[in-house]
Amino acid sequence: MVREFDAIIFDLDGVICYTDEYHYRAWKAIADNNGIPFDHTINNRLRGVSRMASLEIILEKSACPFSDAEKEALAAQKNEIYKQLLSEMTPDDLPKEVKRTLDTLREKQYLLAIGSSSKNAPFILQQIGLGGYFDAVSDGNNITHSKPDPEVFLKAAQMLNVAPSRCLVVEDAVSGAQAAHVGGMKAACVGDASNEGAGDWNLQSVEELTEIL
Ligand code: B16
Ligand code: MG
């Protein structure tokens, strides 16, 4: 079989592990403290979006305006709550089917990378036992534009020294699938993005990757 890809770039939150629920809980605490309506439907719009851009989406429902300094303070408070939740994660929070899939793709000699908007990506990978596992980690610390801008995936491809057209992105966010496409990459989607039909492949589980690769 002729291979279409040399590298697989995985989104982190919502693909490798379910930190999306922790983002929800942390933002919910901030929203409740400030009397701002917030639910899972709004939370879905935050997938793949940077911390400050997420806050702007949440503040759309606020009755009163916030200054830039107040916004910075709210984002910092949210991150403290989020990091507290992350500190309780262990390798048991890495789903078995995800680890099996990664190991199978590695055996098939694909390069494996992370392409995440999160500045907490290195800490999360450490917590779930994947520190040092990937061939490249491109995350919120090395980008200036978040998804749907393709920067995070293009940087991952650069780190791997692989052409974008030879990379497959795995995403749970519609914004992430769009970023892949703008960057000239194909996208395999799970979760919310799969339900929205945003991918070139729309999967029920990450493990289905081993059938298409
Ligand atoms: P942080 P991903 C994204 O991670 C999340 O989906 C998104 O909800 C979050 O706002 C963003 O990271 C930034 O996270 O506040 O930790 O820097 O899906 O791109 O892995
Ligand atoms: Mg995600």
Short mmCIF file of C-alpha atoms and ligand atoms in Angstrom, two decimals:
data_model
loop_
_atom_site.label_atom_id
_atom_site.label_comp_id
_atom_site.label_asym_id
_atom_site.label_seq_id
_atom_site.Cartn_x
_atom_site.Cartn_y
_atom_site.Cartn_z
CA MET A 1 0.00 0.00 0.00
CA VAL A 2 1.35 3.47 -0.91
CA ARG A 3 1.39 5.67 2.18
CA GLU A 4 -0.38 9.02 2.14
CA PHE A 5 1.21 10.31 5.37
CA ASP A 6 4.57 10.28 7.17
CA ALA A 7 3.45 12.01 10.36
CA ILE A 8 0.38 12.15 12.57
CA ILE A 9 -0.19 15.35 14.58
CA PHE A 10 -2.50 14.88 17.54
CA ASP A 11 -4.50 17.57 19.23
CA LEU A 12 -4.27 17.05 23.01
CA ASP A 13 -7.40 18.22 24.84
CA GLY A 14 -10.35 16.07 23.69
CA VAL A 15 -8.22 13.66 21.60
CA ILE A 16 -5.40 12.23 23.75
CA CYS A 17 -7.15 12.91 27.07
CA TYR A 18 -10.35 14.47 28.35
CA THR A 19 -9.11 17.71 29.86
CA ASP A 20 -12.07 19.39 28.09
CA GLU A 21 -14.24 18.63 31.15
CA TYR A 22 -11.64 20.33 33.40
CA HIS A 23 -11.67 23.42 31.15
CA TYR A 24 -15.46 23.40 31.49
CA ARG A 25 -15.38 23.15 35.30
CA ALA A 26 -12.77 25.91 35.64
CA TRP A 27 -14.58 28.30 33.29
CA LYS A 28 -17.92 27.44 34.94
CA ALA A 29 -16.52 28.52 38.34
CA ILE A 30 -15.38 31.86 36.86
CA ALA A 31 -18.70 32.39 35.05
CA ASP A 32 -20.76 31.55 38.16
CA ASN A 33 -18.67 33.93 40.33
CA ASN A 34 -19.42 36.73 37.88
CA GLY A 35 -23.10 35.90 37.23
CA ILE A 36 -22.43 34.98 33.59
CA PRO A 37 -24.51 32.18 31.98
CA PHE A 38 -22.28 29.31 30.78
CA ASP A 39 -23.12 25.77 29.69
CA HIS A 40 -21.73 22.85 27.67
CA THR A 41 -23.02 24.30 24.38
CA ILE A 42 -20.93 27.45 24.90
CA ASN A 43 -18.05 25.25 26.13
CA ASN A 44 -18.02 23.44 22.77
CA ARG A 45 -17.13 26.75 21.12
CA LEU A 46 -13.98 26.94 23.30
CA ARG A 47 -12.42 23.75 21.90
CA GLY A 48 -9.03 24.47 20.38
CA VAL A 49 -9.45 28.21 21.06
CA SER A 50 -6.77 30.05 23.12
CA ARG A 51 -7.36 30.99 26.77
CA MET A 52 -7.97 34.72 26.09
CA ALA A 53 -10.15 34.04 23.03
CA SER A 54 -12.15 31.56 25.17
CA LEU A 55 -12.70 34.27 27.78
CA GLU A 56 -13.97 36.67 25.10
CA ILE A 57 -16.55 34.05 24.02
CA ILE A 58 -17.69 33.61 27.65
CA LEU A 59 -17.94 37.38 28.18
CA GLU A 60 -20.33 37.70 25.21
CA LYS A 61 -23.06 36.76 27.75
CA SER A 62 -21.89 39.22 30.40
CA ALA A 63 -24.19 42.12 31.27
CA CYS A 64 -21.26 44.41 32.18
CA PRO A 65 -17.96 45.18 30.42
CA PHE A 66 -14.54 44.09 31.78
CA SER A 67 -11.29 46.06 31.44
CA ASP A 68 -8.18 44.42 29.94
CA ALA A 69 -6.65 44.13 33.43
CA GLU A 70 -9.82 42.46 34.75
CA LYS A 71 -9.79 40.04 31.81
CA GLU A 72 -6.17 39.12 32.52
CA ALA A 73 -7.11 38.49 36.16
CA LEU A 74 -10.09 36.29 35.21
CA ALA A 75 -7.95 34.23 32.79
CA ALA A 76 -5.27 33.80 35.48
CA GLN A 77 -7.89 32.69 38.05
CA LYS A 78 -9.31 30.19 35.56
CA ASN A 79 -5.86 28.80 34.88
CA GLU A 80 -5.18 28.32 38.61
CA ILE A 81 -8.39 26.30 39.01
CA TYR A 82 -7.60 24.35 35.83
CA LYS A 83 -4.02 23.56 36.93
CA GLN A 84 -5.32 22.34 40.29
CA LEU A 85 -7.56 19.87 38.42
CA LEU A 86 -4.64 18.86 36.15
CA SER A 87 -2.43 18.19 39.18
CA GLU A 88 -4.77 15.34 40.12
CA MET A 89 -4.36 13.60 36.74
CA THR A 90 -2.34 10.36 36.57
CA PRO A 91 -1.36 7.91 33.79
CA ASP A 92 -4.79 6.28 34.44
CA ASP A 93 -6.27 9.35 32.71
CA LEU A 94 -4.64 8.27 29.43
CA PRO A 95 -7.36 6.10 27.83
CA LYS A 96 -6.07 2.59 27.05
CA GLU A 97 -7.31 2.72 23.45
CA VAL A 98 -5.40 5.97 22.88
CA LYS A 99 -2.12 4.46 24.17
CA ARG A 100 -2.71 1.29 22.07
CA THR A 101 -3.32 3.46 19.00
CA LEU A 102 -0.17 5.55 19.56
CA ASP A 103 1.95 2.44 20.05
CA THR A 104 0.50 0.78 16.92
CA LEU A 105 1.18 3.88 14.79
CA ARG A 106 4.71 4.07 16.17
CA GLU A 107 5.24 0.39 15.26
CA LYS A 108 4.07 1.30 11.75
CA GLN A 109 6.87 3.92 11.78
CA TYR A 110 4.79 7.07 11.62
CA LEU A 111 6.29 10.16 13.25
CA LEU A 112 4.02 11.29 16.07
CA ALA A 113 3.53 14.88 17.27
CA ILE A 114 1.30 17.03 19.45
CA GLY A 115 -0.37 20.15 18.02
CA SER A 116 -2.23 21.80 20.90
CA SER A 117 -3.33 25.37 21.65
CA SER A 118 -2.70 24.76 25.34
CA LYS A 119 0.13 26.40 27.26
CA ASN A 120 -0.33 23.59 29.80
CA ALA A 121 0.41 20.84 27.23
CA PRO A 122 3.87 19.85 28.63
CA PHE A 123 2.42 19.53 32.16
CA ILE A 124 -0.57 17.45 30.94
CA LEU A 125 1.72 15.10 28.95
CA GLN A 126 3.88 14.66 32.05
CA GLN A 127 0.85 13.93 34.23
CA ILE A 128 -0.54 11.22 31.94
CA GLY A 129 2.83 9.50 31.45
CA LEU A 130 3.55 10.77 27.91
CA GLY A 131 6.35 13.22 28.78
CA GLY A 132 9.08 12.57 26.17
CA TYR A 133 6.88 10.19 24.13
CA PHE A 134 6.29 12.36 21.05
CA ASP A 135 8.76 13.22 18.28
CA ALA A 136 7.66 16.87 18.50
CA VAL A 137 5.42 18.98 20.73
CA SER A 138 3.99 22.18 19.27
CA ASP A 139 1.71 23.96 21.74
CA GLY A 140 0.34 27.27 23.03
CA ASN A 141 3.83 28.28 24.16
CA ASN A 142 5.30 28.50 20.66
CA ILE A 143 2.48 30.14 18.70
CA THR A 144 1.04 33.62 18.31
CA HIS A 145 -2.20 32.65 16.52
CA SER A 146 -4.51 29.90 17.77
CA LYS A 147 -6.72 27.52 15.73
CA PRO A 148 -8.34 27.98 13.17
CA ASP A 149 -4.98 29.53 12.22
CA PRO A 150 -2.73 26.64 11.08
CA GLU A 151 0.40 27.94 12.89
CA VAL A 152 0.49 25.25 15.61
CA PHE A 153 0.31 22.41 13.05
CA LEU A 154 2.75 24.03 10.59
CA LYS A 155 5.26 24.43 13.45
CA ALA A 156 4.79 20.74 14.35
CA ALA A 157 5.44 19.75 10.71
CA GLN A 158 8.54 21.97 10.67
CA MET A 159 9.85 20.38 13.89
CA LEU A 160 9.39 16.94 12.29
CA ASN A 161 10.86 18.13 8.99
CA VAL A 162 7.82 16.72 7.13
CA ALA A 163 5.85 18.55 4.41
CA PRO A 164 2.33 19.62 5.53
CA SER A 165 0.73 17.51 2.78
CA ARG A 166 2.35 14.41 4.36
CA CYS A 167 0.84 15.15 7.82
CA LEU A 168 -2.53 13.98 9.12
CA VAL A 169 -4.08 16.01 11.95
CA VAL A 170 -6.32 14.33 14.54
CA GLU A 171 -8.78 16.78 16.11
CA ASP A 172 -11.92 17.09 18.23
CA ALA A 173 -12.49 20.80 17.45
CA VAL A 174 -14.10 22.21 14.32
CA SER A 175 -11.58 25.10 14.59
CA GLY A 176 -8.77 22.50 14.62
CA ALA A 177 -10.04 20.70 11.51
CA GLN A 178 -10.28 24.08 9.77
CA ALA A 179 -6.70 24.88 10.86
CA ALA A 180 -5.48 21.60 9.37
CA HIS A 181 -7.20 22.30 6.05
CA VAL A 182 -5.90 25.89 5.85
CA GLY A 183 -2.41 24.49 6.51
CA GLY A 184 -2.73 22.01 3.62
CA MET A 185 -3.21 18.96 5.84
CA LYS A 186 -6.00 16.40 6.03
CA ALA A 187 -7.95 15.96 9.27
CA ALA A 188 -9.33 12.88 11.02
CA CYS A 189 -11.92 13.98 13.54
CA VAL A 190 -13.39 12.54 16.73
CA GLY A 191 -15.94 13.91 19.21
CA ASP A 192 -17.56 17.26 18.49
CA ALA A 193 -15.76 17.85 15.16
CA SER A 194 -16.67 14.32 14.01
CA ASN A 195 -20.33 14.92 14.91
CA GLU A 196 -20.16 18.12 12.83
CA GLY A 197 -18.65 16.21 9.88
CA ALA A 198 -15.63 18.57 9.87
CA GLY A 199 -13.01 15.94 8.99
CA ASP A 200 -11.84 14.06 5.91
CA TRP A 201 -12.50 11.09 8.20
CA ASN A 202 -15.11 11.37 10.94
CA LEU A 203 -14.38 8.67 13.50
CA GLN A 204 -16.20 7.27 16.53
CA SER A 205 -12.91 6.53 18.31
CA VAL A 206 -9.21 7.38 17.98
CA GLU A 207 -8.57 3.64 17.64
CA GLU A 208 -10.20 3.64 14.16
CA LEU A 209 -7.02 5.43 12.98
CA THR A 210 -5.27 2.06 12.89
CA GLU A 211 -7.78 0.96 10.21
CA ILE A 212 -7.15 3.94 7.92
CA LEU A 213 -3.36 4.20 8.36
P1 B16 B 1 -4.63 26.69 28.07
P2 B16 B 1 -6.21 21.72 22.41
C1 B16 B 1 -7.00 23.83 23.83
O1 B16 B 1 -6.32 22.60 23.77
C2 B16 B 1 -8.37 23.63 24.44
O2 B16 B 1 -9.19 22.84 23.60
C3 B16 B 1 -9.03 24.98 24.65
O3 B16 B 1 -10.29 24.80 25.26
C4 B16 B 1 -8.12 25.85 25.53
O4 B16 B 1 -8.69 27.14 25.71
C5 B16 B 1 -6.75 25.97 24.86
O5 B16 B 1 -6.21 24.67 24.67
C6 B16 B 1 -5.79 26.79 25.68
O6 B16 B 1 -5.49 26.09 26.86
O7 B16 B 1 -5.51 27.65 28.81
O8 B16 B 1 -4.25 25.46 28.87
O9 B16 B 1 -3.42 27.36 27.46
O10 B16 B 1 -7.58 21.16 22.15
O11 B16 B 1 -5.71 22.62 21.30
O12 B16 B 1 -5.22 20.64 22.82
MG MG B 2 -8.99 19.64 21.34
#
